[in-house]
Tab-separated table of C-alpha atoms in Angstrom:
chain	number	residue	atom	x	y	z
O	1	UNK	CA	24.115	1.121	42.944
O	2	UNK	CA	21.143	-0.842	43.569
O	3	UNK	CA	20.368	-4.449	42.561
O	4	UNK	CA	19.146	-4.764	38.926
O	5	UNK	CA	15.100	-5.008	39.283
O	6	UNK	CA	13.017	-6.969	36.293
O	7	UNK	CA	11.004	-3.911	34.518
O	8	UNK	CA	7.945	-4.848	31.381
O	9	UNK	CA	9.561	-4.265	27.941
O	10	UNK	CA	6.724	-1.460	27.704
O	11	UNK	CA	8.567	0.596	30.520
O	12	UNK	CA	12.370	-0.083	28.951
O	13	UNK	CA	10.928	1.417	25.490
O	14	UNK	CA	8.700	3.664	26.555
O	15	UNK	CA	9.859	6.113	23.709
O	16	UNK	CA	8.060	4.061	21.072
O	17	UNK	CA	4.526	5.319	22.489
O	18	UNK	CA	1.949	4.936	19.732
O	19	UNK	CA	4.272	3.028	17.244
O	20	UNK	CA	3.510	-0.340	15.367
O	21	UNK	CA	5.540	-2.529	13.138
O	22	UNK	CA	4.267	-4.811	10.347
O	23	UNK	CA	6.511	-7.258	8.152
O	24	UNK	CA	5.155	-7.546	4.435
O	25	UNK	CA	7.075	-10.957	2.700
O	26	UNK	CA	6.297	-10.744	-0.923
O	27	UNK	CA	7.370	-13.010	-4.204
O	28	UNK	CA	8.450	-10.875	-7.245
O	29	UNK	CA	5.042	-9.356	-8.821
O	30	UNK	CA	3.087	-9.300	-5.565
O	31	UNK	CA	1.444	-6.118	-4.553
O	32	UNK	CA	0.200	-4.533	-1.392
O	33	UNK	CA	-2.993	-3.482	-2.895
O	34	UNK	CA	-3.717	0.383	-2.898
O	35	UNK	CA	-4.834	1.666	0.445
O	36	UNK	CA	-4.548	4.584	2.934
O	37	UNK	CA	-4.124	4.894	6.409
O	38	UNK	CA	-6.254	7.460	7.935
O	39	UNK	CA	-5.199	7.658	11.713
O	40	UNK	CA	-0.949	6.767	10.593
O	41	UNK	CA	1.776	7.758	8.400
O	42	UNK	CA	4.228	4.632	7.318
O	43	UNK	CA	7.553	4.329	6.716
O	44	UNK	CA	8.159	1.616	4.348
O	45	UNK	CA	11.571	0.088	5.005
O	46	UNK	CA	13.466	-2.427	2.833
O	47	UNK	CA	15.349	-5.554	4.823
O	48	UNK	CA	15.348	-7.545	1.697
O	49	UNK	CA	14.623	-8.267	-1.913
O	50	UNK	CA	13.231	-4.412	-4.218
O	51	UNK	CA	10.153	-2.865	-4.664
O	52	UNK	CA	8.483	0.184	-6.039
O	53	UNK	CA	6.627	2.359	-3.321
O	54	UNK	CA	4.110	4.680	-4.802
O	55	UNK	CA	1.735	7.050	-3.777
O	56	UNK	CA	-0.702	9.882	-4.790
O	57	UNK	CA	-0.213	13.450	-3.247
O	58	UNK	CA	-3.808	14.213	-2.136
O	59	UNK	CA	-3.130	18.316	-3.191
O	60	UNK	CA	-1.088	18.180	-6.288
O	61	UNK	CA	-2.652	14.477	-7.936
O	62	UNK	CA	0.681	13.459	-8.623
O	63	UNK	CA	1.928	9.906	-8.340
O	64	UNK	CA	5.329	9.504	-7.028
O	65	UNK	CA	7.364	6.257	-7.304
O	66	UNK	CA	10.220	5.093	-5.530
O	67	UNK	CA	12.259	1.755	-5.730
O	68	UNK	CA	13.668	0.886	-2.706
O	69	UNK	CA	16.228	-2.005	-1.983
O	70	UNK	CA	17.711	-2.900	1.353
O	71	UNK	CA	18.244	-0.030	3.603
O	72	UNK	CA	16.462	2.486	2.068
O	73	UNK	CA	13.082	3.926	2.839
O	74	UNK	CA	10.106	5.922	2.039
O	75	UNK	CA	8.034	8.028	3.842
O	76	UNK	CA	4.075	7.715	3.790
O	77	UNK	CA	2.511	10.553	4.722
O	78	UNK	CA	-0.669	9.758	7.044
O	79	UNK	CA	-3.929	9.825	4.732
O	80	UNK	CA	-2.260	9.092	1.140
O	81	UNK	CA	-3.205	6.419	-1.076
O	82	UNK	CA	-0.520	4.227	-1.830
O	83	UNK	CA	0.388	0.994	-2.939
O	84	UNK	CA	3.961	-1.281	-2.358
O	85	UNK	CA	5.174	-3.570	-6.073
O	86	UNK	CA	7.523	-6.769	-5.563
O	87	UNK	CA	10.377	-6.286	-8.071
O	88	UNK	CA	12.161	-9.304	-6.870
O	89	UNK	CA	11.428	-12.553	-4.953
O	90	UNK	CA	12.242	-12.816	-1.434
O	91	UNK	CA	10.986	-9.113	-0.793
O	92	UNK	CA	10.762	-8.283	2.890
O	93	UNK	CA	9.445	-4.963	4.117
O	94	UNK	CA	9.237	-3.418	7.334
O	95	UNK	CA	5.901	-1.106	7.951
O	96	UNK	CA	7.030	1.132	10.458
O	97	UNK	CA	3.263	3.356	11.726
O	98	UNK	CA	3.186	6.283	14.169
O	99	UNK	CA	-0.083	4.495	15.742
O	100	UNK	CA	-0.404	1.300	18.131
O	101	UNK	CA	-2.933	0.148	15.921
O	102	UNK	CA	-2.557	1.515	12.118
O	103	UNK	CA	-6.094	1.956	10.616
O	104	UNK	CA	-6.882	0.921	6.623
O	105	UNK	CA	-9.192	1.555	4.037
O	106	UNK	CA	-7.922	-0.454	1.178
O	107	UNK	CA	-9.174	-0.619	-2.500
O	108	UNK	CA	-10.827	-3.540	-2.639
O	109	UNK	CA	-13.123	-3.083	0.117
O	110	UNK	CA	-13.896	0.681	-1.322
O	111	UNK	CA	-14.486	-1.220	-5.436
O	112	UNK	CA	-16.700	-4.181	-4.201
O	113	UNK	CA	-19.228	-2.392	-1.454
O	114	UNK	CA	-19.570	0.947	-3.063
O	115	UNK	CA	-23.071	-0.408	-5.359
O	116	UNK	CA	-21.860	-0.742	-9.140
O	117	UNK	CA	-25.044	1.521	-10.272
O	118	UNK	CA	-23.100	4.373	-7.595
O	119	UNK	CA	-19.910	4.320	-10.444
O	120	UNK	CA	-22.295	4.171	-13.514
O	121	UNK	CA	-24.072	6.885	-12.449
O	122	UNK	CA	-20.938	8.856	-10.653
O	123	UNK	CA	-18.819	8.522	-14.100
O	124	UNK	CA	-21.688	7.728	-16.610
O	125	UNK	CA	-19.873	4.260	-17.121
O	126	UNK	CA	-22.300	1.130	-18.064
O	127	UNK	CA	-23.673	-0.430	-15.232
O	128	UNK	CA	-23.518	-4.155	-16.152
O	129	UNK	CA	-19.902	-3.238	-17.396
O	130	UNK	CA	-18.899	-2.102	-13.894
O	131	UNK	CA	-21.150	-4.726	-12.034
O	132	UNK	CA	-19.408	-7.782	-14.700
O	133	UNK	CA	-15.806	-5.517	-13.795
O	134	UNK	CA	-15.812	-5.511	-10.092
O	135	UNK	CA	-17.521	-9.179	-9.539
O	136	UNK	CA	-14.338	-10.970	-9.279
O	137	UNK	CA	-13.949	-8.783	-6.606
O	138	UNK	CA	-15.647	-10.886	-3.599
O	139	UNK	CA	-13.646	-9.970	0.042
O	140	UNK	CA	-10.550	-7.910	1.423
O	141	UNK	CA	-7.228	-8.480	-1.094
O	142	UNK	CA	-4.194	-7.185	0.978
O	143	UNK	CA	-1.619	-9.081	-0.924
O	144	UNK	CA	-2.419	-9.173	-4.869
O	145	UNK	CA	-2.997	-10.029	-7.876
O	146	UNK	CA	-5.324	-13.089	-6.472
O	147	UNK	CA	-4.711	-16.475	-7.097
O	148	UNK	CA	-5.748	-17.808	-10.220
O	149	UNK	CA	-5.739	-14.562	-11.982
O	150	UNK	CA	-4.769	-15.378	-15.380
O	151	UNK	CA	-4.191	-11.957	-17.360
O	152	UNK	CA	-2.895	-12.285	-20.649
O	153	UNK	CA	0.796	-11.448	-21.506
O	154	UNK	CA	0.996	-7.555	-21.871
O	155	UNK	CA	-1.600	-6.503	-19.515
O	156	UNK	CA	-1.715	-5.479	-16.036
O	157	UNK	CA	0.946	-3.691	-14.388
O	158	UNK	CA	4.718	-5.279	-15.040
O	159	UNK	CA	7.140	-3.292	-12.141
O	160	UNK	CA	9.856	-5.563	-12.979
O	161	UNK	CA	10.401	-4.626	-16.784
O	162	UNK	CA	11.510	-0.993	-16.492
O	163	UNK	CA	11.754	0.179	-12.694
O	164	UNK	CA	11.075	3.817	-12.417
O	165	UNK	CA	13.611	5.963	-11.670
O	166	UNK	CA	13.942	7.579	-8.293
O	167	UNK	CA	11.826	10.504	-7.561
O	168	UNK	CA	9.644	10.167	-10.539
O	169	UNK	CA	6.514	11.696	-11.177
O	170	UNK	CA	3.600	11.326	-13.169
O	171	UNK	CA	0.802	14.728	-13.549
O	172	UNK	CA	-2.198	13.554	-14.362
């Protein structure tokens, strides 16, 4: 046997072509606002803490939602909007993409630049009502709700009061 020769970690693991990682660290009530990824599916994988992973199925409109704790995972198909929920502190996910470089469209960006008279007219919703809505509204969110959002008790989304069960679904 030859000597051992120095290789680039690119050539060891060559059989991770076109795959990207991303750790997500979130406090209890955090959310990874709703987004898609059109050129990557993501596995969403659970080192520590528990959150709800939902999505939409793009053919049937159903929302699935799965709470995941560490070790388990759940598979985003490539193109479906989804969205990840902090049920406790200390959450630590691993985004695991089938692309170097995992594309997003997230909801934020797709609320504040689409023009508020585009949703009044789309929907027949008031205009100042959307425009007054969506102002808060003012760059990228990634990691939600934003600070200094003061909702009253009993509004918003609460993950952590009844966690849904395992391979629920809601029809719309």
């Amino acid at each position: 046997m030859g000597p051992c020769v120095f290789s680039r970690p690119t050539q060891q693991l060559n059989t991770l072509d076109n795959v990207s990682l991303l750790d997500i660290f979130l406090s209890a009530g955090n959310i990874v606002e709703p987004h898609y990824h059109q050129n990557a599916a993501e596995l969403v994988y659970c080192i520590s803490g528990a959150a709800n992973v939902s999505f939409i199925n793009p053919f049937t409109n159903c929302v699935f939602h799965y709470q995941i704790t560490p070790g388990q995972v759940v598979n985003v198909p490539q193109a479906w909007w989804h969205w990840e929920i902090a049920t406790a502190d200390n959450t630590h996910l691993l985004a695991i993409f089938n692309a170097p470089i995992p594309e997003v469209i997230l909801g934020s960006d797709i609320l504040r630049l689409t023009p508020s008279e585009i949703w009044a007219y789309t929907y027949c919703l008031n205009e100042s009502n959307v425009r007054n809505t969506l102002a808060p509204i003012q760059r990228s969110t990634f990691i939600g709700p934003p600070l200094g959002c003061h909702q009253g008790q009993g509004q918003g989304y609460q993950p952590y009061a009844q966690p849904p069960h395992p391979y629920q679904q809601h029809y719309w």
